[in-house]
GROMACS .gro file of C-alpha atoms in nm:
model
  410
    1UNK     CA    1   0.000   0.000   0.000
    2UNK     CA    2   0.133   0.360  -0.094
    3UNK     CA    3  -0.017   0.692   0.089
    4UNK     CA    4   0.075   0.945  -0.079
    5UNK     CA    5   0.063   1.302   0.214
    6UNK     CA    6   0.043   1.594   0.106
    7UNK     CA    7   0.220   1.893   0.360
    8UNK     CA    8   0.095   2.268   0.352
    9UNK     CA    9   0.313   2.350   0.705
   10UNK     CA   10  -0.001   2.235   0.940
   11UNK     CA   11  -0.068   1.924   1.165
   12UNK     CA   12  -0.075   1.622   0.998
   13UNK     CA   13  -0.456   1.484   1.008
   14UNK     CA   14  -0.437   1.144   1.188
   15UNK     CA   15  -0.502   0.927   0.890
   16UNK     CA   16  -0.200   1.078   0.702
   17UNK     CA   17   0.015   1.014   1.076
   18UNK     CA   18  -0.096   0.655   1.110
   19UNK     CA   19   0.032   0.617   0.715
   20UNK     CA   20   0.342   0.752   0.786
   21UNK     CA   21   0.454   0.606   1.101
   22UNK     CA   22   0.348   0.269   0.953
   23UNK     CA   23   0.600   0.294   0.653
   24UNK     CA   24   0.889   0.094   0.569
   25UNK     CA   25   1.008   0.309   0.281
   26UNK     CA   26   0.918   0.696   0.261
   27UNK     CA   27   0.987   0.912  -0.022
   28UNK     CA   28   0.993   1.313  -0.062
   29UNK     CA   29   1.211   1.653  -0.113
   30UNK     CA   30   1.442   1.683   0.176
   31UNK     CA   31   1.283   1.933   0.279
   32UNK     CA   32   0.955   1.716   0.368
   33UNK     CA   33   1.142   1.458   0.525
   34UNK     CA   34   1.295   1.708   0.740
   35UNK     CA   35   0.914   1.871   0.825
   36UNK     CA   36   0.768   1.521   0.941
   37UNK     CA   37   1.111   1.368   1.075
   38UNK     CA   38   0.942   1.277   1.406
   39UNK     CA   39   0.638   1.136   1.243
   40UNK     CA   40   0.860   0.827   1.062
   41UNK     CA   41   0.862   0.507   1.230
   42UNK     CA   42   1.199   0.408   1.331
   43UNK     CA   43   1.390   0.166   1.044
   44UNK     CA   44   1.241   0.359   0.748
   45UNK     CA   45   1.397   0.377   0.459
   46UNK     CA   46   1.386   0.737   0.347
   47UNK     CA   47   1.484   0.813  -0.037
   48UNK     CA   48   1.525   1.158  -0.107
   49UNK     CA   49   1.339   1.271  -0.438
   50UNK     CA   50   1.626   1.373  -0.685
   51UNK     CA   51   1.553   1.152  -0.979
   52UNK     CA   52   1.147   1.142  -0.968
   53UNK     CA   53   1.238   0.784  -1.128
   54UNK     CA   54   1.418   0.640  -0.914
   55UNK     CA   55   1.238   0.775  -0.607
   56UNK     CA   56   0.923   0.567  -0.763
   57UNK     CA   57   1.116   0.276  -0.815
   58UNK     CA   58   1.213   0.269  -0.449
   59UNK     CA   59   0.886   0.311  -0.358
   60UNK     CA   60   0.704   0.062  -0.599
   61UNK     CA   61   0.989  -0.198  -0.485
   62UNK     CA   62   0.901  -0.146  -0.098
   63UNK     CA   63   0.831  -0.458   0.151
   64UNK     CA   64   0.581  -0.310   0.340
   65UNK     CA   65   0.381   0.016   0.346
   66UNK     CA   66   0.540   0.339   0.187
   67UNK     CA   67   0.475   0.686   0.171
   68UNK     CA   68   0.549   0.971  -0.021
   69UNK     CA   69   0.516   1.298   0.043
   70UNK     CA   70   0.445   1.596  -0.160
   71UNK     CA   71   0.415   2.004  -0.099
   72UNK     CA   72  -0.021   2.079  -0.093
   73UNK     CA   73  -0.245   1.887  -0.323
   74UNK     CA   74  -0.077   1.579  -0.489
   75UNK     CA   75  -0.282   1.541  -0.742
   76UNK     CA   76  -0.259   1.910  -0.859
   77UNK     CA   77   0.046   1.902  -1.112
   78UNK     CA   78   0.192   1.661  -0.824
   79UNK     CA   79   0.334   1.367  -0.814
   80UNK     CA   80   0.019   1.160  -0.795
   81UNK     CA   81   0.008   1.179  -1.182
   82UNK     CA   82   0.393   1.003  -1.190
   83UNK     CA   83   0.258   0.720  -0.935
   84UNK     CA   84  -0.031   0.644  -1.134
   85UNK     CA   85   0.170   0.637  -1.459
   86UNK     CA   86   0.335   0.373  -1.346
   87UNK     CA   87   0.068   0.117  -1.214
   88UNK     CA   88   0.047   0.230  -0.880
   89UNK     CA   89  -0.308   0.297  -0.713
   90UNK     CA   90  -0.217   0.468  -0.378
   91UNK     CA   91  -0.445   0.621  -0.112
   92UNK     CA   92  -0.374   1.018  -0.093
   93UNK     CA   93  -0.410   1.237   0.196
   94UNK     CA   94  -0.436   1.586   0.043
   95UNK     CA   95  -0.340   1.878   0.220
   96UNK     CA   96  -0.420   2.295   0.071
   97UNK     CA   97  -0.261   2.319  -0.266
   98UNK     CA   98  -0.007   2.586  -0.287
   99UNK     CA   99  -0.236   2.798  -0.542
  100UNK     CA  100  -0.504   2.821  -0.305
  101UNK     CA  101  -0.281   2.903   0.003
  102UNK     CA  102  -0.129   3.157  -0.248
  103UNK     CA  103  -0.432   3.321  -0.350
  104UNK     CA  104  -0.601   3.303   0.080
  105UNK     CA  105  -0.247   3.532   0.133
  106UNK     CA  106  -0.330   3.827  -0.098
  107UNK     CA  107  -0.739   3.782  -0.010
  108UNK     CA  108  -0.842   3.707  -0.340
  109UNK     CA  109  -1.071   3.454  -0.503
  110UNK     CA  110  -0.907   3.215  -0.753
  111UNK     CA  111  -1.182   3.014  -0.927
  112UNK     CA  112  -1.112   3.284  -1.202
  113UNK     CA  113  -0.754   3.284  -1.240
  114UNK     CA  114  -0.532   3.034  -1.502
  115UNK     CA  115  -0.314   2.798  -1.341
  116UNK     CA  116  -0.044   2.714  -1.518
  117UNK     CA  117   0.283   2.498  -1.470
  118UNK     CA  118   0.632   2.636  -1.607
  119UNK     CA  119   0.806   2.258  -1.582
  120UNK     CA  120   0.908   2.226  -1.972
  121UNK     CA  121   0.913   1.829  -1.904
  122UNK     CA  122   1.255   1.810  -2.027
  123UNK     CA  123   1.228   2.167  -2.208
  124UNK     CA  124   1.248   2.421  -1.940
  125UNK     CA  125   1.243   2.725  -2.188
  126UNK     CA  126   0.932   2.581  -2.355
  127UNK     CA  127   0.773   2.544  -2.017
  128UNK     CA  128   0.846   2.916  -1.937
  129UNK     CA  129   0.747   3.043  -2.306
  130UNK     CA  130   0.409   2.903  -2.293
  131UNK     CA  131   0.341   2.959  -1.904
  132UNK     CA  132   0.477   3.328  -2.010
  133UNK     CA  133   0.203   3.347  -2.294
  134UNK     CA  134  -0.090   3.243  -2.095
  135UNK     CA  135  -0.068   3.409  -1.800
  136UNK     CA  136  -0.022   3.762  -2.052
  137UNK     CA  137  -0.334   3.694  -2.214
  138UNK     CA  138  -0.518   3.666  -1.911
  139UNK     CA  139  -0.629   3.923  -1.606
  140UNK     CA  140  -0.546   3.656  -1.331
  141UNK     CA  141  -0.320   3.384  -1.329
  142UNK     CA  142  -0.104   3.167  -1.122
  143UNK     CA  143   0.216   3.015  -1.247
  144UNK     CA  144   0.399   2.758  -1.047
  145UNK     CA  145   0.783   2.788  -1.121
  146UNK     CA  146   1.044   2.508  -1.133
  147UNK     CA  147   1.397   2.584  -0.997
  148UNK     CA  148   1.676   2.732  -1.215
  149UNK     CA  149   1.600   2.849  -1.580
  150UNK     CA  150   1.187   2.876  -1.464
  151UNK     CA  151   1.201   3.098  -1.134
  152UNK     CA  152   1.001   3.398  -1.087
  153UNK     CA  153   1.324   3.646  -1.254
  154UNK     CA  154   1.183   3.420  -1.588
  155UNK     CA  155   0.830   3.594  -1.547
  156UNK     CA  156   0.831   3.925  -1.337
  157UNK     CA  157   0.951   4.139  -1.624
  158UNK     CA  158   0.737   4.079  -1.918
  159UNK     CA  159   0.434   4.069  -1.659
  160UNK     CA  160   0.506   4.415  -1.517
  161UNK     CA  161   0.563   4.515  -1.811
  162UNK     CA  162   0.203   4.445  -1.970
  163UNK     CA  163   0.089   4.648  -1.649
  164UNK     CA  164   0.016   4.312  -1.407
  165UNK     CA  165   0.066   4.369  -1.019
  166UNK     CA  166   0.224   4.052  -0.930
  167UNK     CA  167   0.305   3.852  -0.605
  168UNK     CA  168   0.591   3.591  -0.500
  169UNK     CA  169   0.468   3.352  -0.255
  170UNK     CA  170   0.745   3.173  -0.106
  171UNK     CA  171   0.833   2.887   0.119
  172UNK     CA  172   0.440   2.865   0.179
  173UNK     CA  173   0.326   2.720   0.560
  174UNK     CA  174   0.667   2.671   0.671
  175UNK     CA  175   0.844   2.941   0.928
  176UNK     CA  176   1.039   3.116   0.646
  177UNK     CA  177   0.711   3.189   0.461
  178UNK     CA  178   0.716   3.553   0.276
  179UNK     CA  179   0.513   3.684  -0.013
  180UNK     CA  180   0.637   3.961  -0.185
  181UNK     CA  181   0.418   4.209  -0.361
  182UNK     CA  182   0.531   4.412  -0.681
  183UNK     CA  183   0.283   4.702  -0.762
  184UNK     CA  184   0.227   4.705  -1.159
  185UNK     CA  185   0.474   4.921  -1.336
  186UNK     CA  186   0.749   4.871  -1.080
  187UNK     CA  187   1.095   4.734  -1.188
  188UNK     CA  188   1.168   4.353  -1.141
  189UNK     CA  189   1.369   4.369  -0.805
  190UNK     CA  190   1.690   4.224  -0.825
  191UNK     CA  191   1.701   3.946  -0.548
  192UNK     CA  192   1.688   3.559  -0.530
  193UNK     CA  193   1.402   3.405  -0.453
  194UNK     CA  194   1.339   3.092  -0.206
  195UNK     CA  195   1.169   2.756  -0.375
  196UNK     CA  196   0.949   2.659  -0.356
  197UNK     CA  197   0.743   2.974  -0.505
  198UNK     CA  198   0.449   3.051  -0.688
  199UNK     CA  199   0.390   3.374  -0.891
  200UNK     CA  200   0.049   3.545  -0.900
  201UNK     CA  201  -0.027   3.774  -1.167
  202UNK     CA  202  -0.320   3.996  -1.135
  203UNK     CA  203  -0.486   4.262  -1.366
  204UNK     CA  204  -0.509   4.547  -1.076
  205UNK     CA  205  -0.878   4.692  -1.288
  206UNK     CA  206  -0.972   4.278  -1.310
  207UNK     CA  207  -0.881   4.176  -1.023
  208UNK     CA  208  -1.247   4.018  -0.973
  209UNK     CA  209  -1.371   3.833  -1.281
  210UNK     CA  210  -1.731   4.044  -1.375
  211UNK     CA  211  -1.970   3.703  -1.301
  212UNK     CA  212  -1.925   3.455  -1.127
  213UNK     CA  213  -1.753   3.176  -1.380
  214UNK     CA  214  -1.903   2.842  -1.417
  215UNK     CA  215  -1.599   2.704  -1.553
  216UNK     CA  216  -1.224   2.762  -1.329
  217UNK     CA  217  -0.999   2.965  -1.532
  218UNK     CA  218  -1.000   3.004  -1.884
  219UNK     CA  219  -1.340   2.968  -2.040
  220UNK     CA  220  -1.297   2.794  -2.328
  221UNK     CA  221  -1.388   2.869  -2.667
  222UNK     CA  222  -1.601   3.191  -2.683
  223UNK     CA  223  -1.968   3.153  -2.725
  224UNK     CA  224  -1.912   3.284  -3.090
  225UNK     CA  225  -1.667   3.348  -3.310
  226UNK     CA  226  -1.570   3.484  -3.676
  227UNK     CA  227  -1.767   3.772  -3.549
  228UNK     CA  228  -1.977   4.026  -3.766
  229UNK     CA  229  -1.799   4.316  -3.908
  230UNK     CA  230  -1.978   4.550  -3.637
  231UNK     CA  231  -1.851   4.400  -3.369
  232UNK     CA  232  -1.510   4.609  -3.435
  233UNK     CA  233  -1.456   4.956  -3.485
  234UNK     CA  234  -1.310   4.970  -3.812
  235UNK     CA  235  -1.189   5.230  -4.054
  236UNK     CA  236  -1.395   5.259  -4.437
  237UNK     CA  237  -1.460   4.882  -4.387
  238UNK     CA  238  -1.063   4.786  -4.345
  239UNK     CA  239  -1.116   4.478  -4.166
  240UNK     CA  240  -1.075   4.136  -4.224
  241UNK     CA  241  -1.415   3.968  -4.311
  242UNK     CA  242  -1.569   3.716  -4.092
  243UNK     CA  243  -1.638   3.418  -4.332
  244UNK     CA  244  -1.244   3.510  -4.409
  245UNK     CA  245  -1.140   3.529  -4.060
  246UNK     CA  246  -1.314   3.212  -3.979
  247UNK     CA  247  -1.089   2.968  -4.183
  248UNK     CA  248  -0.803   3.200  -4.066
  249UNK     CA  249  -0.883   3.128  -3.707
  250UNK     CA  250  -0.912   2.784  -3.786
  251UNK     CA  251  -0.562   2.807  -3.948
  252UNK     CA  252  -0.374   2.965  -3.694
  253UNK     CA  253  -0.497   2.714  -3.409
  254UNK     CA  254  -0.513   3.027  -3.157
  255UNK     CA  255  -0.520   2.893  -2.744
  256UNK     CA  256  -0.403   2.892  -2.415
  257UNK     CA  257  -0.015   2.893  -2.441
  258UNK     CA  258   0.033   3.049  -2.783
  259UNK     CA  259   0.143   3.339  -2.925
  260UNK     CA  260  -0.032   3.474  -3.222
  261UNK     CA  261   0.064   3.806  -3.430
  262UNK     CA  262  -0.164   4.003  -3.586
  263UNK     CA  263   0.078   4.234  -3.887
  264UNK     CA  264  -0.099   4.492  -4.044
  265UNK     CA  265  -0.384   4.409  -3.828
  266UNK     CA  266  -0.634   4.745  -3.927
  267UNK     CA  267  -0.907   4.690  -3.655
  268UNK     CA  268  -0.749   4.390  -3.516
  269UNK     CA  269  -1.046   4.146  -3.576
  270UNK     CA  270  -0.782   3.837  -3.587
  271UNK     CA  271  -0.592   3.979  -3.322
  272UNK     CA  272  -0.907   4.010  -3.087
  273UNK     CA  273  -1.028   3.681  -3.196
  274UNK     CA  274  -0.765   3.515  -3.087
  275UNK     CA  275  -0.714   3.673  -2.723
  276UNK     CA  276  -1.046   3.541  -2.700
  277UNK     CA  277  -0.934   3.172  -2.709
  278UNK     CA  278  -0.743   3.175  -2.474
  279UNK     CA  279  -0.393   3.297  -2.672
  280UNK     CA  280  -0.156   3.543  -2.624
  281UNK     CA  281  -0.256   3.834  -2.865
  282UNK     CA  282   0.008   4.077  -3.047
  283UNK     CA  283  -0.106   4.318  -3.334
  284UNK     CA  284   0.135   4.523  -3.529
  285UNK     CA  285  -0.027   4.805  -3.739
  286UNK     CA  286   0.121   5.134  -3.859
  287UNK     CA  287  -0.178   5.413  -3.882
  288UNK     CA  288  -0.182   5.544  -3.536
  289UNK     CA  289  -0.568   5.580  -3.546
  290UNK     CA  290  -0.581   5.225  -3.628
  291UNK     CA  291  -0.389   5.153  -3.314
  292UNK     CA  292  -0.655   5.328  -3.086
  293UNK     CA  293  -0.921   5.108  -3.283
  294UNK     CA  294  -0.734   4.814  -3.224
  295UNK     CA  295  -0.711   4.899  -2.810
  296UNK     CA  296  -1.040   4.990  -2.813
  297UNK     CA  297  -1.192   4.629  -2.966
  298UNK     CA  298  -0.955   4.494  -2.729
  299UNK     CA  299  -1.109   4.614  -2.450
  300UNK     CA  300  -1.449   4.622  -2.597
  301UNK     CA  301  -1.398   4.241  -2.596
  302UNK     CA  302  -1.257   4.227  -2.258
  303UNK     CA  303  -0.944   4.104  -2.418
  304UNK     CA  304  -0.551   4.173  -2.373
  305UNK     CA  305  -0.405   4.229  -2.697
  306UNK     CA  306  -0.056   4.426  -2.739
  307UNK     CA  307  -0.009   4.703  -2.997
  308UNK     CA  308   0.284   4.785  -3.162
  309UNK     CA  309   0.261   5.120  -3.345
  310UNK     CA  310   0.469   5.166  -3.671
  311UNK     CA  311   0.571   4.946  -3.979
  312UNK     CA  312   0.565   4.605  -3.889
  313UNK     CA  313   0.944   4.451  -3.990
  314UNK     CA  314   1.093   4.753  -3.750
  315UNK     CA  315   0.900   4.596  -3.446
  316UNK     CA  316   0.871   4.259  -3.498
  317UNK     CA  317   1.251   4.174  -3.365
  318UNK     CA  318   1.140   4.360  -2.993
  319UNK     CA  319   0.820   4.148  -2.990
  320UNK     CA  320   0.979   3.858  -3.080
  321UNK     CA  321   1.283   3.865  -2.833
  322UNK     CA  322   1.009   3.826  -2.554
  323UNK     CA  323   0.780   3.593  -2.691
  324UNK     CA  324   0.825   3.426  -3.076
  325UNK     CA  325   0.504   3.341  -3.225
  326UNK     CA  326   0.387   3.046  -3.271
  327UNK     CA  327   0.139   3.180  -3.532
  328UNK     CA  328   0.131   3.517  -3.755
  329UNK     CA  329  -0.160   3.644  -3.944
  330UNK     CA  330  -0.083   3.866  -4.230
  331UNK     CA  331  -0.331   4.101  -4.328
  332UNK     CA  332  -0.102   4.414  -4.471
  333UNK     CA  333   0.208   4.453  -4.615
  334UNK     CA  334   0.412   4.344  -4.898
  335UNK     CA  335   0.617   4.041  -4.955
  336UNK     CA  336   0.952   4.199  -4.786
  337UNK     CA  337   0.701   4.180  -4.428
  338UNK     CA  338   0.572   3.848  -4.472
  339UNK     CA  339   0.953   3.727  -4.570
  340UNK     CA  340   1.023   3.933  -4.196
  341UNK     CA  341   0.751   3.770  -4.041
  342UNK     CA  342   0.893   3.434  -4.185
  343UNK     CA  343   1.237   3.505  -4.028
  344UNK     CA  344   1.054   3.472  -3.702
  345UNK     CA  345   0.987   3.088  -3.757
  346UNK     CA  346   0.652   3.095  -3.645
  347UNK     CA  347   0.484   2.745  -3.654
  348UNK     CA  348   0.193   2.861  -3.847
  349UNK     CA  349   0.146   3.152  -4.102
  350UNK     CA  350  -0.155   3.278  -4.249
  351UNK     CA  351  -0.195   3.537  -4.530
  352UNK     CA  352  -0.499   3.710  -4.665
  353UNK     CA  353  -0.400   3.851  -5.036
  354UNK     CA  354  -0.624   4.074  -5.251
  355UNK     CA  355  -0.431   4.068  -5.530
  356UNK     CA  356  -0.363   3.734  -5.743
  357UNK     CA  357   0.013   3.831  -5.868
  358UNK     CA  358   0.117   3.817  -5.545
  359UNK     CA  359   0.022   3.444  -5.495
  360UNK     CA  360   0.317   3.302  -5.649
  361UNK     CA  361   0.573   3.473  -5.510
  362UNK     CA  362   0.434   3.404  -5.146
  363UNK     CA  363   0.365   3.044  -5.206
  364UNK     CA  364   0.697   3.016  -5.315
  365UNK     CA  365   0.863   3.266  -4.986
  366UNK     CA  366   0.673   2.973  -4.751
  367UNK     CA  367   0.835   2.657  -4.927
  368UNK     CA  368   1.145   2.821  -4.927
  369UNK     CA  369   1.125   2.876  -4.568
  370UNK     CA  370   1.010   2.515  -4.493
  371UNK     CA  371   0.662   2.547  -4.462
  372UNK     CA  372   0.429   2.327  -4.634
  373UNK     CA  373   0.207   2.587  -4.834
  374UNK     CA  374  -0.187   2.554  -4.898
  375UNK     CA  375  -0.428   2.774  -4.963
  376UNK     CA  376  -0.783   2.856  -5.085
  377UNK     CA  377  -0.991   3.172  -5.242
  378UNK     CA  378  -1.303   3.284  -5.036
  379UNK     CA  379  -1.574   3.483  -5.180
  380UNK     CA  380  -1.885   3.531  -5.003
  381UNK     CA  381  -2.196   3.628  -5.072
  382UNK     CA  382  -2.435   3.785  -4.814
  383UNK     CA  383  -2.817   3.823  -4.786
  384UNK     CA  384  -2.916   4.186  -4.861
  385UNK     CA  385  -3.289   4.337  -4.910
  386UNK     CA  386  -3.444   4.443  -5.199
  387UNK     CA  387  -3.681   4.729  -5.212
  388UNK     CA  388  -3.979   4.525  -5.277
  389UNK     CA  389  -3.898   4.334  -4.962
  390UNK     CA  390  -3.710   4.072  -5.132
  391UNK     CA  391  -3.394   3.883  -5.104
  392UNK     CA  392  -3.078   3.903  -5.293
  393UNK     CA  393  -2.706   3.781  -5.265
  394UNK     CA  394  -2.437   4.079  -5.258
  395UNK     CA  395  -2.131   3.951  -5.343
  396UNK     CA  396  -1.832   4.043  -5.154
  397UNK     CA  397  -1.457   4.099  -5.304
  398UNK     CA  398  -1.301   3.734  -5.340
  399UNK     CA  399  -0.967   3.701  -5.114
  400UNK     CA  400  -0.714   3.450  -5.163
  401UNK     CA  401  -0.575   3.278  -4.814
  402UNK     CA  402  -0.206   3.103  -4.840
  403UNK     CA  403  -0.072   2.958  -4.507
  404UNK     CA  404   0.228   2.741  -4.417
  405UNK     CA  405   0.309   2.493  -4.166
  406UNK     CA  406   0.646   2.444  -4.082
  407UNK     CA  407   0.754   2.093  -4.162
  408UNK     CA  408   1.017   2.091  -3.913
  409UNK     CA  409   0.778   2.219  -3.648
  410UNK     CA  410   0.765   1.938  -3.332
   0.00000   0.00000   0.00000
């Protein structure tokens, strides 16, 4: 039999006592065998968790009872998901999950933040680059670091940056427990931080979601999408169009954990779109007015979406040193932007073109970059009225989509 205890700094509840003082083998972080030293029966093997692996075989291979202990809920990105993996079907105590003990210390509700993990499984700048992209794109959001390359000094800027007030819980329920608040705006503060930590991130004007949510975190996809054309602000109908933006949106694969550019984005329709499920929105768009439109649709959607003001290949190397795409929209611009936009290695790249000579030369820019290249021509036709009170089909310009995937994309 395997207990599995979760520890949040309090009093053991008796069941998870009797588990442990009944062990022959118990596993956990030092620092939890140090917490419960007096609690383990006298003969126990303990085996330090290092190698995760090896910690389980140890366990798995005990003569007798074991335990293993974990910080908070175990089966909250714990180490109930490794036992399981491997055959195991152990009893767990749980104790408060670090989130939630997180969230009780700044007196805020959580069941509308994102939780995400920064552990890359193997890839700890991948684990930080999508954490990093999630927790942007939303008003509230909890990110639970992993030592070294995924600390809090990984996050802090680009979230104070995009105007987030953040906190640094540390060393949660034991004596040397400290959270640290940074007001939004304020530099990242040059210091080391204790692990184990967790890093709130918290839209000071959303701090509370505006309902109640049904669903904990993000919401999923939006209720609608491909919107009408008067949903956005737009100038002398320069906007994408939805039956247009509706394949692009399928094309781009926007969601929790991605990155997608919007470059020459007009109103931002694609931009907004995509903030709303769930990704990481960044539109790049020269006309200054335009830029206010774009803001404004933003927060007319209740959306975060980034603006970079100017032409597009100047700012695309600043964007892109905090957070590459992983998907570009291009709905301005000539071939020298998309070729910039390309340089980026974005997984995904979608163009809308208006004008057929340039269809060639773009198909051929993608499978010269790698991509495999596809595309399609969309022209729609909408229901209008007729004076008499009839019907009739008004047909739109046709526009020509290209997009690429990168074939050596994993």
């Amino acid at each position: 039999m395997i207990t599995v205890i979760g520890l949040d700094g309090g009093p053991l509840p008796r069941r998870a006592a009797d588990a442990l003082a009944a062990a022959v083998c118990v596993a956990g972080a030092p620092r939890h065998l140090d917490a419960v030293a007096g609690g383990i029966g006298d003969g126990a093997e303990r085996v330090p968790i290092g190698d995760l692996r090896a910690a389980t075989d140890a366990v798995l291979a005990a003569r007798g009872p074991a335990a293993v202990l974990a910080s908070g809920d175990p089966g909250f990105f714990g180490v109930l998901r490794s036992l399981r993996a491997r055959g195991a079907d152990p009893e767990v105590v749980p104790a408060v999950s670090s989130v939630a003990a997180a969230f009780a210390r700044i007196g805020l509700p959580w069941d509308d933040a994102v939780v995400v993990s920064a552990h890359g499984r193997g890839d700890s700048g991948r684990g930080v680059r999508r954490a990093l992209a999630a927790a942007l794109a939303h008003p509230k959001a909890a990110v639970l670091t992993a030592p070294g390359s995924a600390g809090p000094e990984a996050f802090l800027p680009e979230l104070l940056r995009a105007g987030r007030e953040v906190h640094v819980a540390q060393r949660l329920g034991s004596p040397g427990e400290e959270v640290v608040r940074i007001a939004a705006g304020d530099p990242a503060p040059e210091r080391s931080w204790a692990a184990p930590n967790v890093v709130l991130s918290v839209a000071p004007e959303r701090a509370l979601a505006p309902a109640m949510a049904w669903l904990p975190g993000h919401q999923g996809a939006p209720a609608e999408w491909a919107l009408p054309c008067d949903a956005f602000e737009h100038r002398a109908s320069l906007i994408t169009k939805p039956e247009v933006r509706a394949v692009a949106l399928a094309r781009l694969a926007p969601r929790p954990g991605t990155v997608v550019w919007d470059v020459g984005a007009g109103s931002g329709s694609v931009a907004v779109e995509s903030a709303r499920f769930g990704a990481r929105a960044v539109a790049f768009e020269r006309n200054a007015a335009d830029c206010d439109r774009i803001r404004a649709n933003a927060r007319a959607h209740g959306v975060a979406v980034e603006v970079h003001p100017g032409e597009a290949a100047a700012n695309l190397d600043g964007a892109a040193a905090r957070l590459a795409p992983d998907a570009a929209f291009v709905g301005g611009g000539d071939d020298a932007v998309a070729a910039a936009v390309l340089a980026h290695r974005p997984r995904r790249v979608v163009a809308a073109l208006a004008s057929l000579d340039r269809i060639r030369p773009l198909h051929d820019l993608l499978t010269a970059a790698g991509y495999t290249a596809d595309g399609t021509q969309l022209q729609a036709s909408g229901l209008a009225g007729l004076p008499n009170g009839s019907l009739r089909l008004a047909a739109a310009n046709p526009v020509t989509l290209l997009w690429g995937v990168r074939t050596d994309a994993t």
